[in-house]
Short mmCIF file of C-alpha atoms in Angstrom, two decimals:
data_model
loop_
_atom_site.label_atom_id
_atom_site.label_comp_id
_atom_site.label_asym_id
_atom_site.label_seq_id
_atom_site.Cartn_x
_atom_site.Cartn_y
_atom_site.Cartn_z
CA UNK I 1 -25.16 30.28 9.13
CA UNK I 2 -24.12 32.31 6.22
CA UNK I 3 -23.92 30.30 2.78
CA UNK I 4 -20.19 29.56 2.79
CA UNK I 5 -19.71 28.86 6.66
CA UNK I 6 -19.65 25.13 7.54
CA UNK I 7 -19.04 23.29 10.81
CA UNK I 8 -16.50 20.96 9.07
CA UNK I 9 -14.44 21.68 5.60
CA UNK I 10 -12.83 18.31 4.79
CA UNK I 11 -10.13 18.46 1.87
CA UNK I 12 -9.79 15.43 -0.09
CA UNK I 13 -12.87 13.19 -1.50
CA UNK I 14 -11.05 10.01 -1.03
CA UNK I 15 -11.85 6.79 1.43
CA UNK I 16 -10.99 9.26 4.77
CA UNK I 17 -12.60 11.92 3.56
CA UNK I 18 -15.97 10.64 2.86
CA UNK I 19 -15.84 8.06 5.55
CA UNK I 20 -15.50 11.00 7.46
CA UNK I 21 -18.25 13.65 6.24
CA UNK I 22 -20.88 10.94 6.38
CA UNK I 23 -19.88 9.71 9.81
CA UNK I 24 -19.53 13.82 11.26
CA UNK I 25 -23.00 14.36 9.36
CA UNK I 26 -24.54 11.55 11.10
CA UNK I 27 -23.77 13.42 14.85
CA UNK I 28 -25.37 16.17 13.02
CA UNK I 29 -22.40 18.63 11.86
CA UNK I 30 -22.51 20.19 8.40
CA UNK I 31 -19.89 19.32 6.28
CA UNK I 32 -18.53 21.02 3.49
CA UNK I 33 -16.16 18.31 1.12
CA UNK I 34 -13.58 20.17 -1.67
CA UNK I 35 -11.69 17.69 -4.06
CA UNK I 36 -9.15 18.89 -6.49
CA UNK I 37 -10.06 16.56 -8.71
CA UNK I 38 -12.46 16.39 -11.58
CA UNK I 39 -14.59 13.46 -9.51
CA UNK I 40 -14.58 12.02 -6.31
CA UNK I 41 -13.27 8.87 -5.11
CA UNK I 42 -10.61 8.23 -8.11
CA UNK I 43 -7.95 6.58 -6.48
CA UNK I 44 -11.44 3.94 -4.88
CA UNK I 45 -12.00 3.07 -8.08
CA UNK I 46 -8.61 1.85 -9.38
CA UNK I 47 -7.77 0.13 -6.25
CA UNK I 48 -7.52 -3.42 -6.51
CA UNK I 49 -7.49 -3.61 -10.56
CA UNK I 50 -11.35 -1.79 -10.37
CA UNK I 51 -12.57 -4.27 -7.59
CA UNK I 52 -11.58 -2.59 -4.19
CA UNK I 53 -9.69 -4.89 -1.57
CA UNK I 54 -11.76 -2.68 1.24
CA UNK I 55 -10.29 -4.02 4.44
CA UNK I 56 -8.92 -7.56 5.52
CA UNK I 57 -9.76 -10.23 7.68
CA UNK I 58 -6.23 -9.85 9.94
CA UNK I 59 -5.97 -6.40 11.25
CA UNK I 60 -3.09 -6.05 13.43
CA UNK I 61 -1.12 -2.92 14.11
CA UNK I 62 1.75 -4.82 12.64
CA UNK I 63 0.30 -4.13 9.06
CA UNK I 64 1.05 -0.85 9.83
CA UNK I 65 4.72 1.02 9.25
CA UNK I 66 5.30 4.19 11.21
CA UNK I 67 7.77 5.86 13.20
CA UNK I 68 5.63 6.07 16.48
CA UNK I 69 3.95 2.23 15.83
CA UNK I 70 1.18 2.29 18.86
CA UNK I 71 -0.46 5.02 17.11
CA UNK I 72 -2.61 3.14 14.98
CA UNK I 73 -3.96 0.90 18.07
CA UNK I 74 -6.33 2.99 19.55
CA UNK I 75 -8.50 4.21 16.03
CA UNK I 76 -7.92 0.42 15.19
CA UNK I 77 -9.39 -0.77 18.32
CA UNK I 78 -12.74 1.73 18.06
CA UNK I 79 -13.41 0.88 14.29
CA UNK I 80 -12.43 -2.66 13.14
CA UNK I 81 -12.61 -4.31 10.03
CA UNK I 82 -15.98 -6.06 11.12
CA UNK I 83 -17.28 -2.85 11.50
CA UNK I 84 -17.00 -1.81 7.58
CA UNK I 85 -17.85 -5.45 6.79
CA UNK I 86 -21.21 -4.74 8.14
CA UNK I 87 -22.03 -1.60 6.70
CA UNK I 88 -20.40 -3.56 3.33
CA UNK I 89 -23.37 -6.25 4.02
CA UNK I 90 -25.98 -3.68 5.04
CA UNK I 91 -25.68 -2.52 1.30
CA UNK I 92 -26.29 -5.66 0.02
CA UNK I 93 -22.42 -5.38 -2.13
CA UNK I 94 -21.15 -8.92 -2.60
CA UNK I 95 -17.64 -9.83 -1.94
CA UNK I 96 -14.92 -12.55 -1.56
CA UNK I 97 -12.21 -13.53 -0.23
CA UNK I 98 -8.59 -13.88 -1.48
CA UNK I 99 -5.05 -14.80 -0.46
CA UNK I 100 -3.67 -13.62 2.85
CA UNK I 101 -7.34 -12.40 3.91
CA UNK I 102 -7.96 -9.70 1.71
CA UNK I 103 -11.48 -9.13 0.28
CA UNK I 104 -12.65 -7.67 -3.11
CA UNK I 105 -15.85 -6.69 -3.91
CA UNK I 106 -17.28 -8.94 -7.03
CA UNK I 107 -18.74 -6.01 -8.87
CA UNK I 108 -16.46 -3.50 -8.31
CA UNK I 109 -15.42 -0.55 -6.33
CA UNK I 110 -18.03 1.49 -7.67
CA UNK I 111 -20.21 0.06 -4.80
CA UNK I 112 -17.85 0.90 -2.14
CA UNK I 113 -17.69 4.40 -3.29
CA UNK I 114 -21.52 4.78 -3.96
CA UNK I 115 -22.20 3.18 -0.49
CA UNK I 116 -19.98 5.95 0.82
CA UNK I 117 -21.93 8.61 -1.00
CA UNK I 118 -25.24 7.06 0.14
CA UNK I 119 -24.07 7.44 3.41
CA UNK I 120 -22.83 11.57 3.15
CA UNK I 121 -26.33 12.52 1.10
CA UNK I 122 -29.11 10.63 3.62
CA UNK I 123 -28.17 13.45 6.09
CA UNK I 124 -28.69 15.92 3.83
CA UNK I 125 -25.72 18.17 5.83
CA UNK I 126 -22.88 17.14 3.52
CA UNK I 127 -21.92 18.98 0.21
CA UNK I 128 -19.18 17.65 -2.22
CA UNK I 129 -17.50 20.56 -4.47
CA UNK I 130 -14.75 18.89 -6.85
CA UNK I 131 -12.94 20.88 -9.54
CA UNK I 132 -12.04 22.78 -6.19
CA UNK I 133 -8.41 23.47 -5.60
CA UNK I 134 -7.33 24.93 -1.74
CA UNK I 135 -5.07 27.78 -2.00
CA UNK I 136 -4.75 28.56 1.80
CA UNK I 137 -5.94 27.80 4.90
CA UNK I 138 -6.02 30.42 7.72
CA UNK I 139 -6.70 30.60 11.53
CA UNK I 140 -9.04 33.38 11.73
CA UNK I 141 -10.54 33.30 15.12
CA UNK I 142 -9.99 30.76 18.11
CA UNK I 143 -13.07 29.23 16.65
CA UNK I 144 -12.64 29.50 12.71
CA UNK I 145 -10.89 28.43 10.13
CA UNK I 146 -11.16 29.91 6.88
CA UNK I 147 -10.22 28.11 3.91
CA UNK I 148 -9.15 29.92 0.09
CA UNK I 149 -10.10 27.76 -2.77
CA UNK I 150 -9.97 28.81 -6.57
CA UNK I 151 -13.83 29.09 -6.38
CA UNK I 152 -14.06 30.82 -3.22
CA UNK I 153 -13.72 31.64 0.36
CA UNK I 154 -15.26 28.65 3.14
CA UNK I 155 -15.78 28.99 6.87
CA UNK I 156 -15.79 26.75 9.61
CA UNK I 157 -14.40 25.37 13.07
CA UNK I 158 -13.05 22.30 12.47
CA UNK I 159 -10.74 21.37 8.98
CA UNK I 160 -9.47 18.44 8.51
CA UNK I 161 -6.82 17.20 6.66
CA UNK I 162 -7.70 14.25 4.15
CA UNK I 163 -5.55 14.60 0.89
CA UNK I 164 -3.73 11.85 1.08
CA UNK I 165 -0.18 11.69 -0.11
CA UNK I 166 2.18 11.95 -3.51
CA UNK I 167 1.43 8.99 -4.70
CA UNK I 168 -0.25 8.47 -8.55
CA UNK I 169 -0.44 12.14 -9.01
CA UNK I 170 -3.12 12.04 -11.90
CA UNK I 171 -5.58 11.04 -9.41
CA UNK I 172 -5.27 14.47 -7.85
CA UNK I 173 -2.47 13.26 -5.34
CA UNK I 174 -0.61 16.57 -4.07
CA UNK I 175 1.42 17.84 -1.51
CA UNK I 176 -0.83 20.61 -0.46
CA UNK I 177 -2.13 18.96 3.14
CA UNK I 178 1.85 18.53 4.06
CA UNK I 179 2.24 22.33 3.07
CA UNK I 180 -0.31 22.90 5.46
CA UNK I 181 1.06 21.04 8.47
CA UNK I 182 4.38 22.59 8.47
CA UNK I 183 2.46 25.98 8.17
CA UNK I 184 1.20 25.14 11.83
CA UNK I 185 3.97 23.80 13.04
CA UNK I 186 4.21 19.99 12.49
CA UNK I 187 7.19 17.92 11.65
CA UNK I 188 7.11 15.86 8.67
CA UNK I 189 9.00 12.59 7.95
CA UNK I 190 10.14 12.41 4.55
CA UNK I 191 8.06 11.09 1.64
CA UNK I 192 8.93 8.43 -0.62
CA UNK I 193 7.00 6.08 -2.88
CA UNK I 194 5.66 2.62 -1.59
CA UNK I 195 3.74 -0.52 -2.88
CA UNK I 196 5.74 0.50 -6.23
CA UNK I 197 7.46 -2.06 -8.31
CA UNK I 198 11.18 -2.01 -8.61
CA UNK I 199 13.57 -0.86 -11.54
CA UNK I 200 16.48 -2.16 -12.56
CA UNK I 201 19.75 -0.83 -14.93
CA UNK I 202 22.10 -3.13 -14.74
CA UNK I 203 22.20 -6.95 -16.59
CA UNK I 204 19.38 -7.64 -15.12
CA UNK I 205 17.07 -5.47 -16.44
CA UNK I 206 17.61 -7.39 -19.54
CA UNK I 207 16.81 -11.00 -17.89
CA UNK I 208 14.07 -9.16 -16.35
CA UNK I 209 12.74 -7.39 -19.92
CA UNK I 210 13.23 -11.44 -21.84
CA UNK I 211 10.81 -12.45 -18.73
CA UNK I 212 8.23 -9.87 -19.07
CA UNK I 213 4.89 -10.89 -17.98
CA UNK I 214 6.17 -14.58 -16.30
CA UNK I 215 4.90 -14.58 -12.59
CA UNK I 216 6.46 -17.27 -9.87
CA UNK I 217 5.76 -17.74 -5.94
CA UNK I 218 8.41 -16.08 -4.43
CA UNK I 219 10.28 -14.86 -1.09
CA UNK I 220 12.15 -11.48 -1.56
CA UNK I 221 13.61 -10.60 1.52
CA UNK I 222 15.93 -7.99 3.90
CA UNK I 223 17.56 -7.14 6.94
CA UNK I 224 14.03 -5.71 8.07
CA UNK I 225 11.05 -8.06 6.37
CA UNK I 226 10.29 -10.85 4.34
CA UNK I 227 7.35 -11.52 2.08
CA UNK I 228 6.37 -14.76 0.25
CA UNK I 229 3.60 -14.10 -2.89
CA UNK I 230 4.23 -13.89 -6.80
CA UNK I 231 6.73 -12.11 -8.18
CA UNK I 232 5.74 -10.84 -11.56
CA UNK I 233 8.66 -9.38 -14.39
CA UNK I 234 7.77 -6.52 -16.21
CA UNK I 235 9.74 -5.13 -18.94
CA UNK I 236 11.36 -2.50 -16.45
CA UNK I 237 11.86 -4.93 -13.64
CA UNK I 238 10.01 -6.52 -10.73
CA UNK I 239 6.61 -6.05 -9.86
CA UNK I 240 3.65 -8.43 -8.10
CA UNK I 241 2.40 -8.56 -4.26
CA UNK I 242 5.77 -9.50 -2.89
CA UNK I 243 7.96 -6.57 -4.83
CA UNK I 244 5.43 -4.08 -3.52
CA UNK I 245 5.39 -5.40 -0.60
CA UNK I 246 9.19 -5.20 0.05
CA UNK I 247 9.25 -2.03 -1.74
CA UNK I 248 7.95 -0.24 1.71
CA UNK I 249 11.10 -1.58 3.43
CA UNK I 250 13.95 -0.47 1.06
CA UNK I 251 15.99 1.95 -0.08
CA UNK I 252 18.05 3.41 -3.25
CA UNK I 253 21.30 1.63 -2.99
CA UNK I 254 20.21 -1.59 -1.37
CA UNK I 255 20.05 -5.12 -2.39
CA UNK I 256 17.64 -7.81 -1.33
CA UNK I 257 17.39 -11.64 -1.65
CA UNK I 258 14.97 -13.92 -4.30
CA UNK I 259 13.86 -17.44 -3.51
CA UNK I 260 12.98 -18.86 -6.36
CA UNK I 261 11.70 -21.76 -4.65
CA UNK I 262 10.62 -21.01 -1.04
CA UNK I 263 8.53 -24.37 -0.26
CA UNK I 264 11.19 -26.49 -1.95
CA UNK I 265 14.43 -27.74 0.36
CA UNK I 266 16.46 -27.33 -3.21
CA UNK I 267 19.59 -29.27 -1.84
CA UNK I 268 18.41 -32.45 -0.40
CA UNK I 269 16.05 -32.42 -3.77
CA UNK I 270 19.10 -32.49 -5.62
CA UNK I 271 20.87 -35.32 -3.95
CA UNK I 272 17.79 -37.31 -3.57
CA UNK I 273 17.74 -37.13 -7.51
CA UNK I 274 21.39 -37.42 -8.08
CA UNK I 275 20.75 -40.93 -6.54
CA UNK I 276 17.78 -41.61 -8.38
CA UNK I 277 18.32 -40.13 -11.74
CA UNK I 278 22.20 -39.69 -12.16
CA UNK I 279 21.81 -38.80 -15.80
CA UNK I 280 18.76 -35.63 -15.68
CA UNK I 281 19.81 -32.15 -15.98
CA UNK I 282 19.36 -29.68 -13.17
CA UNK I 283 17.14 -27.26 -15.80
CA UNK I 284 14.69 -30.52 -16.35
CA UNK I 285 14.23 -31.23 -12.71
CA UNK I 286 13.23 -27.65 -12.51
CA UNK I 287 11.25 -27.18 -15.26
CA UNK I 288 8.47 -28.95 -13.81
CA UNK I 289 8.61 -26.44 -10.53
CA UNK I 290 8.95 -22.86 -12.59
CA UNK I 291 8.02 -21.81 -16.05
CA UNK I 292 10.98 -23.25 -18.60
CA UNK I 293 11.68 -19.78 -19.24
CA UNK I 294 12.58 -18.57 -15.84
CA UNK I 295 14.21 -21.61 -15.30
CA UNK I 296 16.82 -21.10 -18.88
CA UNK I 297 17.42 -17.35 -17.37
CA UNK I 298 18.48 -18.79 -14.06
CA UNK I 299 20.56 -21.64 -15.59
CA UNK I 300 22.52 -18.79 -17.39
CA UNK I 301 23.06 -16.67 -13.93
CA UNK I 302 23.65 -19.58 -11.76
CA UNK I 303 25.13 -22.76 -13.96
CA UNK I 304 25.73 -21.90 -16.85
CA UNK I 305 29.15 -23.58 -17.25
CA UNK I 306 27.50 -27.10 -15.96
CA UNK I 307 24.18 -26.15 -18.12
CA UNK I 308 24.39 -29.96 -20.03
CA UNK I 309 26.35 -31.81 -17.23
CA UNK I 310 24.10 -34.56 -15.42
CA UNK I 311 23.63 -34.16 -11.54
CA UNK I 312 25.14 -37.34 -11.56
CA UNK I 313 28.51 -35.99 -12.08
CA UNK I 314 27.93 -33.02 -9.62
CA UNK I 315 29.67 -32.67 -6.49
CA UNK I 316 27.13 -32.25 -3.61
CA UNK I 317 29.46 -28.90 -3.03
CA UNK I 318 28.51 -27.82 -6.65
CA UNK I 319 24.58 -28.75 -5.94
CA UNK I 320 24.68 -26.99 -2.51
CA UNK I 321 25.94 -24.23 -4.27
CA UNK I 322 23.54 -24.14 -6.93
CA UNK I 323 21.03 -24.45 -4.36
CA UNK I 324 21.92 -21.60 -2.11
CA UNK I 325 21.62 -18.96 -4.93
CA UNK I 326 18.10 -20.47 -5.94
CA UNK I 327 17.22 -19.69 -2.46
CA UNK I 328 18.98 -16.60 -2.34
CA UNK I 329 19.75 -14.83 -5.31
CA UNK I 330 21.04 -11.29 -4.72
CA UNK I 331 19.60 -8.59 -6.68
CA UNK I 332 20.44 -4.88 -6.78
CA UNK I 333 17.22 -2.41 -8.06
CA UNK I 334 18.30 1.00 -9.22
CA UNK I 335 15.22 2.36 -8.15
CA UNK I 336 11.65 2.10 -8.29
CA UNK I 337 8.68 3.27 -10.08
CA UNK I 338 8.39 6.02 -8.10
CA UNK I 339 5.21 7.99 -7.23
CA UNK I 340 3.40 7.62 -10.65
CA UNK I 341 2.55 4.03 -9.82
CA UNK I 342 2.81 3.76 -6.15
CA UNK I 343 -0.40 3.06 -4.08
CA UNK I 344 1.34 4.80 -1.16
CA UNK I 345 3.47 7.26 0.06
CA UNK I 346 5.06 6.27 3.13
CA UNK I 347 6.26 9.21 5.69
CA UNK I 348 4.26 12.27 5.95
CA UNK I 349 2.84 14.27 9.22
CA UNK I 350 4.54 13.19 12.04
CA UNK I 351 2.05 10.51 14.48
CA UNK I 352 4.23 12.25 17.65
CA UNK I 353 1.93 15.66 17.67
CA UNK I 354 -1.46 14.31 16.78
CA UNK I 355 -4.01 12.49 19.35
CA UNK I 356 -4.45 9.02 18.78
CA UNK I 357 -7.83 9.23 20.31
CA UNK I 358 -9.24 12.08 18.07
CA UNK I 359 -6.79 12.38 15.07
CA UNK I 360 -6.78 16.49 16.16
CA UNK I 361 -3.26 18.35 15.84
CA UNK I 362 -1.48 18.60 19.29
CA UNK I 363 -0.66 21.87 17.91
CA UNK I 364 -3.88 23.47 16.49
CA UNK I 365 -6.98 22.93 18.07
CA UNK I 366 -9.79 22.57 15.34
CA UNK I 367 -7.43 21.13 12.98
CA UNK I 368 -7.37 17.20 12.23
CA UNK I 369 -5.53 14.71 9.57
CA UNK I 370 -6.35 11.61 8.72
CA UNK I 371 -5.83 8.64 6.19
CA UNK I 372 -2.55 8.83 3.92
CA UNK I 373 -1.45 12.05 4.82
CA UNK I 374 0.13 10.70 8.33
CA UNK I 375 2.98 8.78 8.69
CA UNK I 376 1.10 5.68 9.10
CA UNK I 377 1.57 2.54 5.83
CA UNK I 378 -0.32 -0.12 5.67
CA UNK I 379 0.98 -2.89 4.46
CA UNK I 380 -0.82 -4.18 0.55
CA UNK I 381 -3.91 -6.29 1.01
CA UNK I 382 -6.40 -3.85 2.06
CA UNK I 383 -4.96 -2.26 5.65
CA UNK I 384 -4.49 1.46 3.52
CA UNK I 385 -8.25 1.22 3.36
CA UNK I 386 -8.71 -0.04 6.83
CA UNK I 387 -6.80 2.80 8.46
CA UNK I 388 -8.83 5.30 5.88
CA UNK I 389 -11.94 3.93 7.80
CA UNK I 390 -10.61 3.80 11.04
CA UNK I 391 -9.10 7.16 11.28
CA UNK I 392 -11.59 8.89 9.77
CA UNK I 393 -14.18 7.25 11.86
CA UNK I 394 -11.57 8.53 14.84
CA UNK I 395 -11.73 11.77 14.02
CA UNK I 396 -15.51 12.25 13.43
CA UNK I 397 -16.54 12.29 16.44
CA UNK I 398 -14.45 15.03 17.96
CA UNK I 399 -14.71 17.56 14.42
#
């Protein structure tokens, strides 16, 4: 084999990539890894504020937005999140477990990524070139590939397509692996940001902006999902698990619900105290269920003309009211984030023309994507990672 020829060239040095060169290495292919970026693994590192939610304990294709939905069952199915927990516990990396499943490494995702590169050099067939930017990839020969890189020209049969999506561009996010799929053909579902936190323009922004840095336990909710975890406000609007979490299922010019107090049946709280303490205010009963400053910015959007009347003097119209638009107030985001702070991009190639069983283009023989770069979203708690793993783990043994 000449010096730049290589069974595999995989672009992108991310979780699919290098799940994927050490796994294709293992069957004995030599791999060849470029990364645009400076260093490898960037976007590994900040995930999870530094500590890496790898995977989660309930994987279920659910987690997963797409347009064609059964495609993430099959690479799922054939590498589960039990499988990465082992090879997490064969390294000896420590981890726990949070909320809703997810689990963190407790030293950080330097392990994860270092377990990853321990696992592409004890071949010895995988090489990692970053500072390495593809220019163009071309079908030379039913049986070659050659690939055009600003420090050279690389060879090989199979390429495959891990460069993940748009999302936080100065971790070497780019467009160039959708470039590439419509050059052979594929259809590709539009791109927009996801897990991002919402912005606001209107009055709210301002409530929002007083509230910065206040987090409360919250449902947001619309026609298509719901999600109860903390909602945190930022100075630009809403952020936390549940905003990101929503964020995947909305769109410019729609509004979705708040409630403020999902495990609380506000209403018959309200007459059961009306009976008991006629003479309280509505903000002191609250007070002792959400930060007093939350509560002052509701009483002004909600009651602010009965702000000093007792409950007492209520009518149970007035508290049903009241109650209704704690449990669903309507907000109206002007946008989000956008790609700068997203963890995902949701769209991308379309699920329709690749095998589910091998990840390989329907169109191309020799050419495969994997991780971000399909229309496939996981939802935020560590599923991104899991179908990083699986698919890549999916395609290595067909590359």
């Amino acid at each position: 084999m000449s010096s730049n020829a290589y069974d595999v060239v995989v672009l992108g040095a991310g979780a699919s990539g290098l799940m994927l060169a050490a796994k294709a290495a293992q069957r004995g292919r030599r791999v060849l890894v470029v990364e645009k970026a400076n260093k490898i693994g960037k976007k590994i590192l900040m995930s999870g504020g530094g500590k890496c939610n790898f995977t989660n304990l309930y994987v279920e294709p659910e987690n997963f937005i797409s347009h064609n939905p059964h495609f993430v069952i099959s690479a799922l199915t054939r590498y589960t999140n039990w499988d990465f927990i082992g090879m997490v516990c064969d390294y000896g990396i420590e981890y726990e477990e949070r909320k809703h499943g997810q689990l963190f490494t407790l030293n950080g995702a330097k392990e994860i990524l270092a377990m990853l590169l321990n696992e592409c050099e004890k071949t010895g067939l995988v090489e990692i070139k970053t500072s390495c930017e593809v220019k163009a990839v071309t079908h030379v020969t039913a049986q070659n590939f050659q690939v055009a890189t600003n420090i050279g020209y690389f060879q090989a049969e199979s390429i495959v397509i891990a460069s993940g999506g748009l999302s936080i561009p100065t971790l070497g996010g780019s467009d160039i692996g959708y470039k590439i799929a419509q050059q052979f053909g594929h259809h590709i579902f539009p791109t927009r940001a996801g897990l991002v936190p919402f912005t606001f323009s209107d009055q709210f922004k301002e409530v929002t902006t007083r509230l910065s840095g206040n987090a409360v336990e919250a449902t947001l909710s619309n026609e298509l999902n719901h999600f109860t975890e903390a909602l945190l406000f930022t100075h630009r609007g809403l952020s936390g698990p549940s905003s990101l979490q929503l964020s995947n299922y909305w769109d410019v010019g729609q509004s979705f619900k708040i409630d403020f107090l999902p495990s609380k049946e506000l209403f018959a709280f309200f007459k059961a105290k009306k009976q008991a303490q006629p003479k309280v205010l509505i903000r002191t009963l609250l007070v002792d269920l959400l930060p007093k400053s939350v509560v002052l910015e509701l009483q002004n959007l909600i009651w602010a003309k009965f702000a000093d009347t007792a409950i007492g003097q209520l009518s149970d119209e007035k508290l049903e009211n009241i109650a209704n638009k704690l449990h669903q107030f309507e907000v109206k985001p002007s946008g989000t984030e956008g790609y700068r702070t997203a963890e995902v991009t949701l769209g991308g190639v379309d699920t329709t023309e690749i095998s589910s069983k091998t990840m390989e283009s329907k169109k191309q023989k020799g050419l495969f994507f994997i991780g971000e770069i399909l229309d496939v979203t996981g939802h935020l708690g560590g599923f991104n990672f899991q179908w990083a793993w699986a698919s890549a783990h999916a395609a290595s043994e067909y590359v």
